[in-house]
Every structure is written in C-alpha cells, then in structure tokens.
Amino acid sequence: MTVAISAKEIISQLNTKFPGAIEEAGADSVLVKSDSLLAVAEYLKTAEGFKFEYLNYITAVDYYSYFEVVYQITSLESNRSVVLKARSYTRDNPTVPSVTGLWQGADFQEREIYDLMGITFEGHPNLKRIFLWDGFPGYPLRKDFNQ
Amino acid sequence: MTTTRELTLKTEPFVLNIGPVHPSTHGVYRMRCTLDGEVVVDIEPVFGYLHRGIEKLAEERTYTGFIPLTDRLDYISPMSNNLGYCMAVEKLAGIKVPERAEYIRVIMAELQRLANHCIAVGSMLNDAGAYFTPFMYTFRERERIVDLFDMVCGQRLTYNYMRIGGVSQDIPGEFLPALHKLVDRLTIFIEEYENLLKLNEILLARAKGVGILEKDTAINCGISGPVARASGIKWDIRRNDPYSIYDRFEFDIPTCENGDCYDRYRVRIEEMRQSLRILQQAMKQVPKGPVKADVPHLIRPPAGEAYAHIEAPKGELGYYIVSDNSIAPYRCHIRPTSLINLAALRQMVKGWKVADLIIIFGSIDITMGEVDR
Amino acid sequence: MAIFDSALIQPLAMQVTPPDWPGGYWWHWLFFTVAIIAFVLIMVMGAIYLERRGMGRMQSRLGPNRTGPFGLLQPVADAVKVLLKENIVPTTADKIVHWLAPVVAFAPVLVIFAVVPFQNGAMLADLNIGILYVVAVSSIATVGVFMAGWGSGNKYSLLGAMRNVAAVVSYEIPMVLAIVGVVIVSGSLSMNQIVTGQDIPYILVQPLGFLIFFIAACAEINRSPFDLMEADSELTAGFHTEYSGMKFAMFYLVEYAEAIAMSAIIATLFLSGWRGPWLPPWLWFIIKTFVVFFVMVWTRTTLPRVRIDQLMGLAWKFLFPLALINLFVTAIQVVVWPDISQWIFVIVNIAIAAVLILLWSKFFKLGQGRVEV
C-alpha cells in the first residue's frame, strides 16, 4: 500500500532544513513557497530517508485568487508518496520554477500546464504550447476563459 | 558499435515528418525526425492533433455525465478509464462500492487489460513488418473479449459501464459461463501466439537489444506500466497500492531486465497470463448482491480534492479531482499514461534506424486519445 | 503483310525459326509478344487473387469474396478502380522522371518472359545466353524504381528507392553465383536446355543454391521479409507513395509481374520447368510457378521485416560466402566426378548445405545495432 505521508511527518525536517520555505502544511500536502520549491523538491528527491525519485503527475488548478501547481512524488523503495503544492498569486504572468531538471517526466506535463493554464515554468528548456497552436487566444483551463 | 564516420562521404542530415498521418503512429501523432541517412539523429514529438479539451469539458458536466467522456480517452481500454474516474469520485465522496460490483469491476478491468495487450502486441508486430498476421490473430481474440463487453453493456467500443458507486447493470446469467469458456480459450491462444513468435529469428534480431530504456531513465521520466516493468522496475499499483479488491488475488508481477522492445513484448504476454489467473480466481468468487451503491444522480461530493490511480493496461492512470461541493468537478486532471510514457522516447530512439524508431514507438503502446485528451 | 516478307529481315527469320512453330520469324514474334503480355496479365491477376485469398486464409479472415464466384473477379475490380482514379503528380516532382519511372520499371519485367520456356521450345527467343539475359534485364527495373523515388520529390520515396538500389546491388551477387552453380551442372546458359537437362530437379542437386537464389530473389523483388523498399509501416508506401491511378497500377503490376517472373525462373532453374508426368507441360510450368509464388505469400504472412543493415549483412556475410562455397563445391563435383550418378551429389549437397547453414548461423550476427550520434 502506498502510504501517503502527511505533511506533519516531514514538516519538522523540512522546516529545519529550509526555514521559511513551507507556507502551509495541510493534512495530505505540503504547500511550498514557489521560490524555494526547487530546493525542497531536490532535497526530497535525493535525501536519505526520502528518495522520492518518481514523479507521478503535475497538474495545476485555478482558484481565482491564485494558481496552485500540484506535484505528487513517490518513493518506489519505501512505497511512500507526498503531495507538494506551490502557488502563484498573480494572474498576469504566473510563474513557478520548472522541475524538469529533477524529473525529466515533468517536461511534457509542464508544457501542457503552460499551454492550457498559462503558468510559466522558469528554467524549462522547451516551453512552448503542446496541444494548441501558437497564437491560440487565452488559456482554456483558466476559470475566466471566455469561450 | 560505432561506425567510422570519418571514412564515409560527407552527408547532411535531413528532416522527415513521420505523421500525423502515417500507418504506424497509432493515431495522429507526429514525429519531426532528423535523419542522417537511415539513422535517427533527433526527434521532436508534436502533439495536439486529437486535443478535445476533455479536462475542460469535465468542468461543465455532472460527475456522472463525465463518465462517457472518459471512454474517449484511451479508447483501446475504456473500462479502465471508467474505473479510475469512478474510484476518484468515490474517494472524494466517500462512497462504499458493493462487493459484487467490485468483483465485476475487477473482471472487466482484467478483460480490458487482455484486450489492450492483444492490440499492443499485435500492432507492435505489425510495426515490425509482420504483415497483419499477428495483428489479425490478436484482433480475433480481442473480438471475443469485446463480445463479452457487448453482453454486459451493449457496446463494443465505448462501454460506459462503470458508475459512481458500482456498475450500470448486473451481468447477465450467461456471462460467467461465457467468461469461463473465454479464459480457457485465451490460455490456449497465448500459447499458440508464443509458439509463433517467441523464438522467431527475425523478431529477435529486430527487437532484442533495440530501444533500451535504462531503469534510472524510466524512473526519472515517470514511466509506468509494462514499459517500466520491462526495464526492471517492479512496480504495479495493483500490488503496491492495492485498490478495489486486488489484495485478494494471487498473481505475479512479471518484470524483465533489459528494457528493450523484446522485453516489453514479453512483459505484455506474461501480464496476459497473470490477468487470466486473476480472472480465474475472480469468477469463482463473485458474490450475490447489489451492483450499485445508493448514489444520488446529481452527486455533490464535499469540497476537497482526491487523487485515485489504477494500474491501467498502459500504466498508471490517475484522476485528480477537485470538488467545490457543486454538481460538477471544479477541476479534473487526468494523469495521461501514454503522454508520460512518451517522455523517454527521444533517448530511446537516438542512434537507431528509422525502422527501429517505428518498432520502439510501437512497443511503448500509446493511444493518441489519451496523449492529447 | 509485306513487311514480314521483306528481304531485309528474311535472313534473320531463317536463322531462328523455332522448330515446332509454323510461319516466319515475325509471325512468331508477334504471336509470342501478344501471348506473353496476355499471359503475364492473366498470371498477375491469378497471383493477386492467390495472394489476397491465401493471405486472408492465413490471417484468419475471408479475403475478397464478393466480386464474382469466390471473389475471382476481384483483380478485375481492382484494376478498374485503379484505372479510373485521378492521376496526381506532386508539385515538387520532377515531371518527366515521375512519368517515365513506371514505364522503365515495367518494360524489363515483361521482357524477362521472352526467354522463359513455357514448354519445350515454346518461348519467344531461345537465347543461348538465356539466363544471363534474365539477370541483366531484371536489374533494369531498379532504375525505374529509383527514378520513381527520386522524381516524386518525397523523402519517403527517396528512402525507399535508396534502400531498393542498395538491396538490388547487394543481392545480385549471391543470386548470380547461385545461378552459376546451376549453369555448371547443366552445362548450358539456355533456359530450354537447363530444363531438358534436369532429370533430377536442381532443387535437389543444388539445395544451397536454391535457398540462396530464393532469398536473393525475394530481396530483389521486394517480397517480405525483405520488402524494405515499400515498408508500409515505416515509409508508408516507399517509392510509390506519390503515385496514383494508372501509374500506380503499373507499379502494382510490376510488383506482381516480377514476383511471377522470379517464380517462373525458379521453377525453370530448380524445379525442372515444364517437365512432369501426365499433365501437359505448360500446365506443369504454371503449377510450379504458382507453388513458388505461394511460398512467397506464405513467408510474407509469417515473417516480420528485417532492417536495412540486417538486409545488407545477410547478403554480404551470409549469402555471398555460402554462394561462393556452393559454386566451388559444385565445380569440383562436375570436374572431378563427371560420370557419377547425380543422386550421390543430391545426398552430399544436402548434407553440405545443412552443415554450412548451421555453421554460418552460429558465426554471424546480423546488423550493427545502435550508432552514436
């Protein structure tokens, strides 16, 4: 059974390692400040005892006042998973750091989010629209997308 | 082995568009390949020819009303898509599925796995150039599985059978005997198919050692399903994160070591055997009882979010649903197995020939309906 | 007609009037030309029917069965359909080359039949270098194929054409060496005399030569598993991707006419041509031709396609040395023991062939694998 690690278990470790990086620790997810997302993700991926080397999925949700990018990562050895979240509070040009350097599988998924949700992933090597054509007006998955 | 490039003529790489309309791209996929003669130097996948905005459509439909659309994702295995979505909504709303429905769901999911692998293996060999014979053989058997689906839900392609809290209707009385017959038949068929191809010299020459996917790369790319297991990752959600009632059955998780095209073919064949094992156990245990929990038509799950994933035939299929306590999902994200499995394609095909590119691509087994959504 | 009796051609007619046919040289020429074209077209229709129905049977489906009794008129329907289609020339094509290619490909195939003996002496020209002529003429079709590939202005076509040229250049050598073995045993280059000399079919006297010739012939006329030039799963249709209508029909005709021609030559060289008990000789000849063609259909439905480097490897590492050894062994047998019963050679040669094939398959691995890019 994949054990979903609750944020409370790892929050103390993360807080000592990255003071101020954790915005909020929910019941089943860790909300990370977007500028320290990369450091936290790398720590979780490589640190002994975590080894979350498998990225299940990335997605993004539009909550009007902010965009939330959701990452679920799994450790195949210990069979545990954790959900990371990062938020971007601007609607004009929301930006989140890209995790492509850590997990190659993030490549297409970040492009998809960029395409449909309009979130820019900083550091992505090939960030362009994946499904829709260049010049498509707007970002369809945003809640204020006008059809 | 490397060729001595200094001794050959100076040549220029050229760009070849494979797809979007091409016999071997399994839909409307397009690869912009840079070729040096026959050798693939680089490829760039181009998606989006089948993009229908299903995630957006989900936000405008009721929870139940979205089930038919999930059929259109991976149209080779709609039952699994139904199952994953229903499980996600049930997790969100806290619905308990009746025993009988769970068994029916498992039977359908495993039949679907068999049907999918039939097509996957057949079309991979078709890509390898075996002119439709293995393909027709597997299609013949898939047809019998589809007959069973026809029996339970009246559809042959988009089944729309699962419901939130169970399945749409009970299986008819003649279903289980027919399933029994089918399982026996498929056991023989797999042996026959293996005899035809397992030691085929040309298939070995074409597929063994071709398109190797290293274990580390596979993990890093988030590859799942048979492709990952062929690379030696013993990861199967049915076993590692048991959902439904999979913890009640005995089955093995076949893995291979090399991660080449031949291993991916072998893993699929072995998985078909394991699916038959699960079916044999499941059909003996099906209990009596209701097949659908008492769920309102316009279900309003409490606000929150849920991620449910299943081991679909192609790999991890997950649904991330956010609810705002209305009748429609606030956000429904589908983890696209096929899209993520393509992430490593570039590494796999570099340096191989055009013919290898086709068989490597075929061995990954994707459906464009799921890639583009 | 006056022209046929003109003094200019009279000496020619005196030279080569066949023994069993009335009339002068030009009547003979006219009759056989018309007869051969009719024969080739009818045989091609038979071949298409046999291939489609036979393949259908092998692939557990019906095949065409709606046009005429048992679908016998399907080739006619195909022909009518394809002739009524619009002729499309791509804008990037080299118009003249594109137009000329089917003609250049078609003519030599028809010309091959000039020296094929349908029964004793029943042939357009009993050339004393018949088999050499066949080898020379059959290669010209490649020029047509390459023109098609180059003139289409399509990269798929070009790749297919390049593959074809490479394959023909390589396979011509083992093929000719295999023929030389037959020529040494029979002591003649004339097709008719090769047949009259075959008291024991040369498939038994030259088993290795037969296998090499069959494989090389398959490769040269693009039959599976060597159909890389049109590799439907890789290059959509290879060199004739851009052809439609009448011109496509020409290529389609060439493909089957070549297959029939090669079957006829194999039947002549190795299966004792028109010789056989009870039935009339021409019937024996047609039966043998179709038996060989059927084996080609059979391999097509059974085997996956090889890769281009494996194709080359097979020619140069496998067939070429074996053909040389075969030639050497045959020459020794003919020179040293000219008077021994051929049945002894049958046994010896079959043993030699078996040993050599086993040895060679242990020594060599086909293809080169990945190239660093």
PDB file of C-alpha atoms in Angstrom, chain C residues 55-183:
ATOM      1  CA  MET C  55      -3.284 -14.278 -47.083  1.00  0.00           C
ATOM      2  CA  GLY C  56      -6.840 -13.958 -45.901  1.00  0.00           C
ATOM      3  CA  ARG C  57      -6.936 -17.629 -45.103  1.00  0.00           C
ATOM      4  CA  MET C  58      -3.633 -17.492 -43.249  1.00  0.00           C
ATOM      5  CA  GLN C  59      -4.703 -14.435 -41.300  1.00  0.00           C
ATOM      6  CA  SER C  60      -7.976 -15.992 -40.186  1.00  0.00           C
ATOM      7  CA  ARG C  61     -10.140 -13.764 -42.291  1.00  0.00           C
ATOM      8  CA  LEU C  62     -12.028 -14.256 -45.520  1.00  0.00           C
ATOM      9  CA  GLY C  63     -10.310 -12.096 -48.048  1.00  0.00           C
ATOM     10  CA  PRO C  64     -12.192 -10.638 -51.001  1.00  0.00           C
ATOM     11  CA  ASN C  65     -15.157 -12.870 -51.821  1.00  0.00           C
ATOM     12  CA  ARG C  66     -17.850 -10.557 -53.153  1.00  0.00           C
ATOM     13  CA  THR C  67     -16.843  -9.957 -56.763  1.00  0.00           C
ATOM     14  CA  GLY C  68     -17.767 -12.896 -58.922  1.00  0.00           C
ATOM     15  CA  PRO C  69     -17.684 -16.531 -57.826  1.00  0.00           C
ATOM     16  CA  PHE C  70     -15.276 -16.919 -54.876  1.00  0.00           C
ATOM     17  CA  GLY C  71     -14.169 -13.365 -55.466  1.00  0.00           C
ATOM     18  CA  LEU C  72     -12.436 -14.396 -58.654  1.00  0.00           C
ATOM     19  CA  LEU C  73     -13.138 -11.079 -60.325  1.00  0.00           C
ATOM     20  CA  GLN C  74     -11.544  -9.070 -57.545  1.00  0.00           C
ATOM     21  CA  PRO C  75      -8.382  -8.330 -59.563  1.00  0.00           C
ATOM     22  CA  VAL C  76     -10.573  -7.036 -62.372  1.00  0.00           C
ATOM     23  CA  ALA C  77     -12.478  -4.818 -59.986  1.00  0.00           C
ATOM     24  CA  ASP C  78      -9.186  -3.612 -58.518  1.00  0.00           C
ATOM     25  CA  ALA C  79      -7.832  -2.840 -61.932  1.00  0.00           C
ATOM     26  CA  VAL C  80     -10.950  -0.940 -62.985  1.00  0.00           C
ATOM     27  CA  LYS C  81     -10.946   1.019 -59.775  1.00  0.00           C
ATOM     28  CA  VAL C  82      -7.320   1.962 -60.008  1.00  0.00           C
ATOM     29  CA  LEU C  83      -7.543   2.913 -63.681  1.00  0.00           C
ATOM     30  CA  LEU C  84     -10.437   5.262 -63.026  1.00  0.00           C
ATOM     31  CA  LYS C  85      -8.539   7.133 -60.350  1.00  0.00           C
ATOM     32  CA  GLU C  86      -7.171  10.579 -60.861  1.00  0.00           C
ATOM     33  CA  ASN C  87      -3.520  10.822 -61.767  1.00  0.00           C
ATOM     34  CA  ILE C  88      -1.875  13.109 -59.241  1.00  0.00           C
ATOM     35  CA  VAL C  89       1.593  14.497 -59.782  1.00  0.00           C
ATOM     36  CA  PRO C  90       3.084  16.357 -56.811  1.00  0.00           C
ATOM     37  CA  THR C  91       4.154  19.915 -57.470  1.00  0.00           C
ATOM     38  CA  THR C  92       7.661  19.198 -56.242  1.00  0.00           C
ATOM     39  CA  ALA C  93       8.012  16.193 -58.509  1.00  0.00           C
ATOM     40  CA  ASP C  94      10.317  16.015 -61.488  1.00  0.00           C
ATOM     41  CA  LYS C  95       7.511  15.627 -64.005  1.00  0.00           C
ATOM     42  CA  ILE C  96       9.340  13.731 -66.719  1.00  0.00           C
ATOM     43  CA  VAL C  97      11.113  11.332 -64.403  1.00  0.00           C
ATOM     44  CA  HIS C  98       7.942  10.827 -62.439  1.00  0.00           C
ATOM     45  CA  TRP C  99       6.078   9.981 -65.650  1.00  0.00           C
ATOM     46  CA  LEU C 100       8.785   7.772 -67.090  1.00  0.00           C
ATOM     47  CA  ALA C 101       9.510   5.731 -63.989  1.00  0.00           C
ATOM     48  CA  PRO C 102       6.618   3.219 -64.202  1.00  0.00           C
ATOM     49  CA  VAL C 103       7.416   2.580 -67.856  1.00  0.00           C
ATOM     50  CA  VAL C 104      11.073   1.976 -67.172  1.00  0.00           C
ATOM     51  CA  ALA C 105      10.145  -0.325 -64.335  1.00  0.00           C
ATOM     52  CA  PHE C 106       7.517  -2.208 -66.290  1.00  0.00           C
ATOM     53  CA  ALA C 107       9.221  -2.916 -69.618  1.00  0.00           C
ATOM     54  CA  PRO C 108      12.126  -5.093 -68.389  1.00  0.00           C
ATOM     55  CA  VAL C 109       9.810  -7.280 -66.335  1.00  0.00           C
ATOM     56  CA  LEU C 110       7.810  -8.078 -69.417  1.00  0.00           C
ATOM     57  CA  VAL C 111      10.980  -8.673 -71.382  1.00  0.00           C
ATOM     58  CA  ILE C 112      12.143 -11.331 -68.923  1.00  0.00           C
ATOM     59  CA  PHE C 113       9.351 -13.588 -70.131  1.00  0.00           C
ATOM     60  CA  ALA C 114      10.886 -13.650 -73.606  1.00  0.00           C
ATOM     61  CA  VAL C 115      13.233 -16.430 -72.582  1.00  0.00           C
ATOM     62  CA  VAL C 116      11.010 -18.324 -70.175  1.00  0.00           C
ATOM     63  CA  PRO C 117      10.179 -21.719 -71.708  1.00  0.00           C
ATOM     64  CA  PHE C 118       6.519 -22.494 -71.220  1.00  0.00           C
ATOM     65  CA  GLN C 119       7.060 -25.889 -72.720  1.00  0.00           C
ATOM     66  CA  ASN C 120       9.682 -27.455 -74.882  1.00  0.00           C
ATOM     67  CA  GLY C 121      10.763 -24.704 -77.248  1.00  0.00           C
ATOM     68  CA  ALA C 122       7.674 -22.604 -76.635  1.00  0.00           C
ATOM     69  CA  MET C 123       9.341 -19.316 -75.984  1.00  0.00           C
ATOM     70  CA  LEU C 124       9.824 -16.042 -77.766  1.00  0.00           C
ATOM     71  CA  ALA C 125      13.556 -16.450 -78.136  1.00  0.00           C
ATOM     72  CA  ASP C 126      15.627 -19.443 -77.225  1.00  0.00           C
ATOM     73  CA  LEU C 127      18.707 -17.400 -76.492  1.00  0.00           C
ATOM     74  CA  ASN C 128      21.792 -19.424 -75.893  1.00  0.00           C
ATOM     75  CA  ILE C 129      22.617 -16.997 -73.104  1.00  0.00           C
ATOM     76  CA  GLY C 130      19.064 -17.030 -71.720  1.00  0.00           C
ATOM     77  CA  ILE C 131      19.804 -16.940 -68.034  1.00  0.00           C
ATOM     78  CA  LEU C 132      22.446 -14.250 -68.407  1.00  0.00           C
ATOM     79  CA  TYR C 133      19.862 -12.200 -70.241  1.00  0.00           C
ATOM     80  CA  VAL C 134      17.418 -12.647 -67.376  1.00  0.00           C
ATOM     81  CA  VAL C 135      19.966 -11.432 -64.841  1.00  0.00           C
ATOM     82  CA  ALA C 136      20.856  -8.433 -66.971  1.00  0.00           C
ATOM     83  CA  VAL C 137      17.315  -7.397 -67.781  1.00  0.00           C
ATOM     84  CA  SER C 138      15.788  -7.931 -64.362  1.00  0.00           C
ATOM     85  CA  SER C 139      18.122  -5.366 -62.833  1.00  0.00           C
ATOM     86  CA  ILE C 140      16.869  -2.601 -65.094  1.00  0.00           C
ATOM     87  CA  ALA C 141      13.613  -2.389 -63.176  1.00  0.00           C
ATOM     88  CA  THR C 142      15.658  -0.931 -60.317  1.00  0.00           C
ATOM     89  CA  VAL C 143      16.383   2.118 -62.431  1.00  0.00           C
ATOM     90  CA  GLY C 144      12.660   2.659 -62.743  1.00  0.00           C
ATOM     91  CA  VAL C 145      12.195   2.312 -59.016  1.00  0.00           C
ATOM     92  CA  PHE C 146      14.968   4.753 -58.307  1.00  0.00           C
ATOM     93  CA  MET C 147      13.537   7.194 -60.823  1.00  0.00           C
ATOM     94  CA  ALA C 148      10.211   6.917 -59.048  1.00  0.00           C
ATOM     95  CA  GLY C 149      11.829   7.581 -55.697  1.00  0.00           C
ATOM     96  CA  TRP C 150      13.860  10.497 -56.909  1.00  0.00           C
ATOM     97  CA  GLY C 151      11.268  12.012 -59.202  1.00  0.00           C
ATOM     98  CA  SER C 152       8.473  12.015 -56.623  1.00  0.00           C
ATOM     99  CA  GLY C 153      10.108  14.695 -54.553  1.00  0.00           C
ATOM    100  CA  ASN C 154       9.101  12.849 -51.396  1.00  0.00           C
ATOM    101  CA  LYS C 155      11.541  11.824 -48.688  1.00  0.00           C
ATOM    102  CA  TYR C 156       9.767   8.561 -48.025  1.00  0.00           C
ATOM    103  CA  SER C 157      10.036   7.682 -51.687  1.00  0.00           C
ATOM    104  CA  LEU C 158      13.679   8.609 -51.757  1.00  0.00           C
ATOM    105  CA  LEU C 159      14.457   6.489 -48.707  1.00  0.00           C
ATOM    106  CA  GLY C 160      12.595   3.571 -50.230  1.00  0.00           C
ATOM    107  CA  ALA C 161      14.368   3.947 -53.554  1.00  0.00           C
ATOM    108  CA  MET C 162      17.785   4.147 -51.916  1.00  0.00           C
ATOM    109  CA  ARG C 163      17.021   1.009 -49.976  1.00  0.00           C
ATOM    110  CA  ASN C 164      15.958  -0.707 -53.170  1.00  0.00           C
ATOM    111  CA  VAL C 165      19.122   0.187 -55.016  1.00  0.00           C
ATOM    112  CA  ALA C 166      21.287  -0.911 -52.111  1.00  0.00           C
ATOM    113  CA  ALA C 167      19.409  -4.185 -51.826  1.00  0.00           C
ATOM    114  CA  VAL C 168      19.499  -4.994 -55.535  1.00  0.00           C
ATOM    115  CA  VAL C 169      23.191  -4.206 -55.864  1.00  0.00           C
ATOM    116  CA  SER C 170      23.971  -6.483 -52.934  1.00  0.00           C
ATOM    117  CA  TYR C 171      21.642  -9.328 -53.749  1.00  0.00           C
ATOM    118  CA  GLU C 172      22.524  -9.517 -57.403  1.00  0.00           C
ATOM    119  CA  ILE C 173      25.856 -11.089 -56.480  1.00  0.00           C
ATOM    120  CA  PRO C 174      24.724 -14.118 -54.450  1.00  0.00           C
ATOM    121  CA  MET C 175      21.899 -14.543 -56.931  1.00  0.00           C
ATOM    122  CA  VAL C 176      24.229 -14.726 -59.908  1.00  0.00           C
ATOM    123  CA  LEU C 177      26.593 -17.021 -58.050  1.00  0.00           C
ATOM    124  CA  ALA C 178      23.706 -19.334 -57.288  1.00  0.00           C
ATOM    125  CA  ILE C 179      22.752 -19.334 -60.960  1.00  0.00           C
ATOM    126  CA  VAL C 180      26.306 -20.149 -61.947  1.00  0.00           C
ATOM    127  CA  GLY C 181      26.055 -23.301 -59.856  1.00  0.00           C
ATOM    128  CA  VAL C 182      23.063 -24.385 -61.917  1.00  0.00           C
ATOM    129  CA  VAL C 183      24.789 -23.442 -65.149  1.00  0.00           C
TER     130      VAL C 183
END
